[in-house]
Short mmCIF file of C-alpha atoms (C1' of nucleotides) in Angstrom, two decimals:
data_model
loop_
_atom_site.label_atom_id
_atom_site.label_comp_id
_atom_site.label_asym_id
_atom_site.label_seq_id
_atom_site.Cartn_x
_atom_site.Cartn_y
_atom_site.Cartn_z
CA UNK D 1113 96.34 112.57 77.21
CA UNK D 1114 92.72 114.05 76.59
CA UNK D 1115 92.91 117.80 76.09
CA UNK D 1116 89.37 119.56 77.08
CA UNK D 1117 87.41 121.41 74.47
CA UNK D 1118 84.21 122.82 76.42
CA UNK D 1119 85.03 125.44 78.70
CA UNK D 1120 85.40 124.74 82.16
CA UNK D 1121 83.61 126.81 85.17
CA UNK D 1122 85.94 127.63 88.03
CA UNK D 1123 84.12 128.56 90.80
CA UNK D 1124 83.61 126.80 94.23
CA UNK D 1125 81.47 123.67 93.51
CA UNK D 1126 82.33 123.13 89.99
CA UNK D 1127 86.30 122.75 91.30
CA UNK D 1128 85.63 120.28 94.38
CA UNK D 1129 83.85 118.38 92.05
CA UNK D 1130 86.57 118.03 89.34
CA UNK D 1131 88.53 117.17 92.23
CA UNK D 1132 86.37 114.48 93.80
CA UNK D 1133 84.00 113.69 90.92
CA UNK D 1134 85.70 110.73 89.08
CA UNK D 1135 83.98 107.55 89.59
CA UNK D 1136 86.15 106.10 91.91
CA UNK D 1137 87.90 108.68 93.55
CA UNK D 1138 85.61 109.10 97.32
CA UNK D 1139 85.76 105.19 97.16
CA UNK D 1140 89.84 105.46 96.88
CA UNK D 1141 90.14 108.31 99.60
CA UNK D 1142 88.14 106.33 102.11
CA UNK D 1143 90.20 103.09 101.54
CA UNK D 1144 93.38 106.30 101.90
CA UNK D 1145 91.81 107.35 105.10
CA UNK D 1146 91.70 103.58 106.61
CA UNK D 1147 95.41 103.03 105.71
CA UNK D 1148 94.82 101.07 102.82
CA UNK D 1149 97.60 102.57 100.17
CA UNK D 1150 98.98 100.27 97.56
CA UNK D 1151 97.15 99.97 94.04
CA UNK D 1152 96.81 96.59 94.14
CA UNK D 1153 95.50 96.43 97.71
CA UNK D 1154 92.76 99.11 96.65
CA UNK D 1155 91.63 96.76 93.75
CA UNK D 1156 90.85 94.37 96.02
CA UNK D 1157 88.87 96.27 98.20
CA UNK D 1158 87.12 98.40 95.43
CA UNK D 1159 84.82 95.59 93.97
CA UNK D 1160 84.19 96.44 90.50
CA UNK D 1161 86.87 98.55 89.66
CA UNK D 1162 90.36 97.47 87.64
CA UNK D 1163 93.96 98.44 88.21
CA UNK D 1164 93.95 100.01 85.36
CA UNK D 1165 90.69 102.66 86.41
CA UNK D 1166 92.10 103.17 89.87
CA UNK D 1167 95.85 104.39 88.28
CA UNK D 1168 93.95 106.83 86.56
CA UNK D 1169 92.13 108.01 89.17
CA UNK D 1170 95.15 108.00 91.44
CA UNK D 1171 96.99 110.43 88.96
CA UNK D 1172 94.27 112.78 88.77
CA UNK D 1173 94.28 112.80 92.57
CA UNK D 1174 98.03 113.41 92.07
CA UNK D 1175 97.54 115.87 89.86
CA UNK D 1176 95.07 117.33 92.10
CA UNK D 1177 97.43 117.76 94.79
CA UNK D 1178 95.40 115.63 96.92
CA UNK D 1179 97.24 112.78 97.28
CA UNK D 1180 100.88 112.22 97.10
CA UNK D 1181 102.76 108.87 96.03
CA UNK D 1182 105.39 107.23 97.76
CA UNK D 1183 107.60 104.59 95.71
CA UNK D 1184 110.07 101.52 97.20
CA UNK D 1185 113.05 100.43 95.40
CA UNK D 1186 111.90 96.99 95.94
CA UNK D 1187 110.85 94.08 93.51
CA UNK D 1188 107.62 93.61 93.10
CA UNK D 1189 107.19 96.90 92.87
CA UNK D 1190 105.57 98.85 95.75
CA UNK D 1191 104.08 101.79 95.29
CA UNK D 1192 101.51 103.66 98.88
CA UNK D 1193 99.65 106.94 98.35
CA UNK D 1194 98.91 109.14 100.91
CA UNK D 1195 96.71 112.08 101.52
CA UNK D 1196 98.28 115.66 101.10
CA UNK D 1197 97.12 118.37 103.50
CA UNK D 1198 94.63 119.41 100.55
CA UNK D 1199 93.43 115.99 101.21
CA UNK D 1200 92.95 116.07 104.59
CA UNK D 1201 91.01 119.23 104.29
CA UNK D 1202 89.02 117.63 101.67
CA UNK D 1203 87.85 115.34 104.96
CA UNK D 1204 85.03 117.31 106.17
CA UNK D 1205 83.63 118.04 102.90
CA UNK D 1206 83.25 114.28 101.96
CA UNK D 1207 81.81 113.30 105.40
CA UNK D 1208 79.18 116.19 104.96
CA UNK D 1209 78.36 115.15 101.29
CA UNK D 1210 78.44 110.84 102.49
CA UNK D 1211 75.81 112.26 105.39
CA UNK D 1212 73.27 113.73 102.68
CA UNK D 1213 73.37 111.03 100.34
CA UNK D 1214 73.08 108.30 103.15
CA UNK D 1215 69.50 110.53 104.43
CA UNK D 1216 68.71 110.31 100.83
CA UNK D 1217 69.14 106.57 100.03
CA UNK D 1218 66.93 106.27 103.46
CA UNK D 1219 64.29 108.32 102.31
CA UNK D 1220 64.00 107.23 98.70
CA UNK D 1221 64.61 103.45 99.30
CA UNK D 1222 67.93 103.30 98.00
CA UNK D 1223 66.75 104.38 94.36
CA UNK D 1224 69.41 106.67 92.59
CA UNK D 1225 68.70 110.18 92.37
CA UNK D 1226 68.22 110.41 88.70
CA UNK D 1227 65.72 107.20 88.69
CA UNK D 1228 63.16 108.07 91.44
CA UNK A 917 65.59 108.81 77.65
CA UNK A 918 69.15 107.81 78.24
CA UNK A 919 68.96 103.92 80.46
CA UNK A 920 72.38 103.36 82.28
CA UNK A 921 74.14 100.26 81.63
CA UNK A 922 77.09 100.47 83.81
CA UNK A 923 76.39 99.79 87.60
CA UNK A 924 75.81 102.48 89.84
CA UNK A 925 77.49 103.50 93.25
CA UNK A 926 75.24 103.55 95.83
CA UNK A 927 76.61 104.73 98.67
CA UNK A 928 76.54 108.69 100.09
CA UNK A 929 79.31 110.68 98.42
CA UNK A 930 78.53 108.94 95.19
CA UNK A 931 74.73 109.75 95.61
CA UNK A 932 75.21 113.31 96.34
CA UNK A 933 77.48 113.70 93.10
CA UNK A 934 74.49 112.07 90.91
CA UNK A 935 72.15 114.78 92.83
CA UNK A 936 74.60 117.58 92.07
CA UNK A 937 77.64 116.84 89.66
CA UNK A 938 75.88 118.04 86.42
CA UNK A 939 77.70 120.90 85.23
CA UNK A 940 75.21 123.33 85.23
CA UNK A 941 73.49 122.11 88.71
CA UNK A 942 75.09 124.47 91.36
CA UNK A 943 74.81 127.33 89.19
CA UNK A 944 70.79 126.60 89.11
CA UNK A 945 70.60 126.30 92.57
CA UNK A 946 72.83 128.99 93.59
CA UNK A 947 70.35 131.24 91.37
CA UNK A 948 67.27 129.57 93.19
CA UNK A 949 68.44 130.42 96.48
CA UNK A 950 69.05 134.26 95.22
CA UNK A 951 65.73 134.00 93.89
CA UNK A 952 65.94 133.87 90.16
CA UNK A 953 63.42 131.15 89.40
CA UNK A 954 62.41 131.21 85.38
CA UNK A 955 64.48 128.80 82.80
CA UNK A 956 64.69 132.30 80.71
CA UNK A 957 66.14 134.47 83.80
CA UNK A 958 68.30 131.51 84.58
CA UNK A 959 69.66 131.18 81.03
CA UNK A 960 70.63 134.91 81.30
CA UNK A 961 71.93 134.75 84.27
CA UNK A 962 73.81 131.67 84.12
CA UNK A 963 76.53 132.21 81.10
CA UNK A 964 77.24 129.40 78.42
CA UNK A 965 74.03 127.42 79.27
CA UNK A 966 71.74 127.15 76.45
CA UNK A 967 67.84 126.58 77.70
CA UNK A 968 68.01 123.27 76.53
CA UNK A 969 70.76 122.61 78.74
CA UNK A 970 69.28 123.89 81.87
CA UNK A 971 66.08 122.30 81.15
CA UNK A 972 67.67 118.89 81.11
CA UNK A 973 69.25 119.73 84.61
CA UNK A 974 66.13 120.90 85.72
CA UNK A 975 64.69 118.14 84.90
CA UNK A 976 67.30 116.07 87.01
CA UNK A 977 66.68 118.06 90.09
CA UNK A 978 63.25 117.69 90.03
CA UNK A 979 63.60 113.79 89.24
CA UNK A 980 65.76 114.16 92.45
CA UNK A 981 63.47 116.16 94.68
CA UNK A 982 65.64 118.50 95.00
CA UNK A 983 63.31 121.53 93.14
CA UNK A 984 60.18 121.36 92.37
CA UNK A 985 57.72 123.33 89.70
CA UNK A 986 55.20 125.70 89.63
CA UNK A 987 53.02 126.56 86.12
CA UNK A 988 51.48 129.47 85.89
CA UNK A 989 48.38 129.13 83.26
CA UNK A 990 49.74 132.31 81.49
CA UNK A 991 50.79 133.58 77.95
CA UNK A 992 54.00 133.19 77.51
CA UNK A 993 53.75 130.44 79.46
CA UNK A 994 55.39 131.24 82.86
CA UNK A 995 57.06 128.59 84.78
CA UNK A 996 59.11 128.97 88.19
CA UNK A 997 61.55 126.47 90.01
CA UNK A 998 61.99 126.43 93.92
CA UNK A 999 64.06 124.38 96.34
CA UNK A 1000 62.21 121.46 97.91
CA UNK A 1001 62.98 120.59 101.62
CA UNK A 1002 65.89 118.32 100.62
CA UNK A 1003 66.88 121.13 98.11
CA UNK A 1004 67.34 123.27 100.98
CA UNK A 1005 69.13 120.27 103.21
CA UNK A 1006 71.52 120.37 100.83
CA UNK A 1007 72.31 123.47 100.99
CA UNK A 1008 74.81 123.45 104.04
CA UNK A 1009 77.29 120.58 102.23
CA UNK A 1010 76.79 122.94 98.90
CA UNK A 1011 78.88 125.87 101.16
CA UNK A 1012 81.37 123.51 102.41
CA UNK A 1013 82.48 122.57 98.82
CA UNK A 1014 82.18 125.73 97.74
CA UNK A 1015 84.61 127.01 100.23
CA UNK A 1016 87.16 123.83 99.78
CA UNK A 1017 86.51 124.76 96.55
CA UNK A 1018 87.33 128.73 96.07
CA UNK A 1019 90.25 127.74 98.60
CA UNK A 1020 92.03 125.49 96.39
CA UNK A 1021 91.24 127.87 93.44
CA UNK A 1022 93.10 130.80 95.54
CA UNK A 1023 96.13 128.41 96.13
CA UNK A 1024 96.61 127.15 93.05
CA UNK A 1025 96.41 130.41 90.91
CA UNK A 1026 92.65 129.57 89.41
CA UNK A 1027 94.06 126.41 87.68
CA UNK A 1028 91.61 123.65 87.33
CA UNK A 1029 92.18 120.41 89.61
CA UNK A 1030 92.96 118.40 86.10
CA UNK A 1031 95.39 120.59 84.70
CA UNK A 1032 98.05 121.70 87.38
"C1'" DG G 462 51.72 138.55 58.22
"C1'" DC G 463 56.15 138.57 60.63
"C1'" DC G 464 58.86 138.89 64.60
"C1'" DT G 465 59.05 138.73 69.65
"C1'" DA G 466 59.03 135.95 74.01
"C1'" DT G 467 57.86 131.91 76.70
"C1'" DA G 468 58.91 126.59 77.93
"C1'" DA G 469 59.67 122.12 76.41
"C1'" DT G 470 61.26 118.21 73.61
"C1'" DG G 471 63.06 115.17 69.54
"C1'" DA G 472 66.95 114.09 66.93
"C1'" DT G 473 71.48 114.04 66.60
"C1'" DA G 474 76.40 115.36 67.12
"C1'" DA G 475 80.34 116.34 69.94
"C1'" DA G 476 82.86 115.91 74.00
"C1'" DT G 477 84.19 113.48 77.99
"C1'" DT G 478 84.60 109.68 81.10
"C1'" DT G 479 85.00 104.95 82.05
"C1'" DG G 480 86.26 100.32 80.80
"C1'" DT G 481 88.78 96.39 78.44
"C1'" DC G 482 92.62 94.16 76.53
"C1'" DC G 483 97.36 93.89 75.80
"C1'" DA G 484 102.29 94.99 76.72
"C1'" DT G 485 106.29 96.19 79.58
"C1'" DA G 486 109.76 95.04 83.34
"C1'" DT G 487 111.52 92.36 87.45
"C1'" DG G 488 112.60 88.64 90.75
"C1'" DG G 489 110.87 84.65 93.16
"C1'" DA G 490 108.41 80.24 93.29
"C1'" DT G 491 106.92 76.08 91.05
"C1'" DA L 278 110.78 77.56 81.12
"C1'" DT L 279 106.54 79.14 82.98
"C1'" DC L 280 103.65 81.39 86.01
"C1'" DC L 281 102.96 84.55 89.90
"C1'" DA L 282 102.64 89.38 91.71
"C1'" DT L 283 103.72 94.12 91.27
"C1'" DA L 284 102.68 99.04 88.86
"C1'" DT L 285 102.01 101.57 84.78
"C1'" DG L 286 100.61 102.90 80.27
"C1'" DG L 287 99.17 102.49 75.04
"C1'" DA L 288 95.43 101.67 72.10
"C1'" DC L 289 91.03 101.54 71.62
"C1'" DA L 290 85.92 100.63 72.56
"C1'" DA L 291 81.83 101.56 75.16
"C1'" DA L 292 79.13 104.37 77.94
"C1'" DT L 293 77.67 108.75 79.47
"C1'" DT L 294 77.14 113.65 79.49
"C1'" DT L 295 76.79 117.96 77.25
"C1'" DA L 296 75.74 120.76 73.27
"C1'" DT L 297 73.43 122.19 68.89
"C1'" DC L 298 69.70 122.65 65.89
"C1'" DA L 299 65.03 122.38 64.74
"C1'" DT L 300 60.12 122.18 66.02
"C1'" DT L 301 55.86 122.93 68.73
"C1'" DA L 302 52.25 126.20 70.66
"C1'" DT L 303 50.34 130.76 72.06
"C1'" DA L 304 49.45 135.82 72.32
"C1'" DG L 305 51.13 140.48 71.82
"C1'" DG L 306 53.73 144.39 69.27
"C1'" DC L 307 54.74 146.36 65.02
#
DNA sequence: GCCTATAATGATAAATTTGTCCATATGGAT
DNA sequence: ATCCATATGGACAAATTTATCATTATAGGC
């Protein structure tokens, strides 16, 4: 696994956004939030992203303590992931950060931050 | 400058992250809102960030409307950075993930999200 | 003249994140 | 026998972000 070099800056911000910065990683917790748990089920409902991304964005998220994985003896396979308490708390933040960047795509015609 | 070739995310929490997930971005505007305003001051006050680094995030910011400029027509050239309205609307969701933040830090013994 | 400080940028390297392709294992359906 | 779906991970490539070094320009202190 990739072992950081740079130093890393541990206050406030910088952490929830280790936490909830990966690419994919709101996109999974909202599909979480709706009920929708298995990898494969996420992959369909995440247009764009592979199985392959999403498992590695799920174990950070594990690793995170902010979501927790739940496996069945069964064949195929079936894995759900759930939300931790962390996660839960995590709710409020995310809904606050979705509400500024919605006003912001309204007010800049949906042009990315870094390209207006 | 640097043209993106993988699509974006365009939807709030993403958008917000591209306003604010550079690495040295909170730090900048934490130091705004306490009033340090220079690219020199802020390089002394902010630890580990070359000026060439925060001018780049500067840079962003301003791309995002979220500071804007002022030039002073002095020698050494003196240049100061304030919030913009949005700067300032972004404040509130900057608190909330600082406090998730320095939570999660207190409960997990100031590991990083990554590594624990 | 040389060194200081100021702010900005080009060129390039290093680090990090994200993505693609392939492989594994298992039981059922065709 | 072959293909499906399931979940995961190795190996590696591509994309992106961050960092380093050098350069520009200007006026003052020594």
């Amino acid at each position: 696994m990739y072992v950081k070099k740079l130093p890393e800056l541990d206050y406030g911000v910088a952490t929830t956004i280790k936490a909830l910065g990966g690419k994919w990683k709101a996109c999974i917790l909202d599909c979480l939030h709706l009920g929708i748990r298995r990898p494969s089920e996420l992959c369909r409902n995440i247009p764009g992203a592979s199985l392959r991304v999403l498992s590695q964005q799920l174990k950070e998220l594990e690793a995170c303590h902010i979501v927790y994985k739940k496996v069945y003896a069964e064949v195929p396979l079936r894995v759900e992931y759930y939300l931790t308490s962390w996660g839960e708390s995590l709710w409020p933040v995310i809904v606050a950060m979705n509400e500024w960047g919605n006003a912001y795509l309204h007010h800049h015609c949906n042009s990315t931050p870094q390209e207006s």
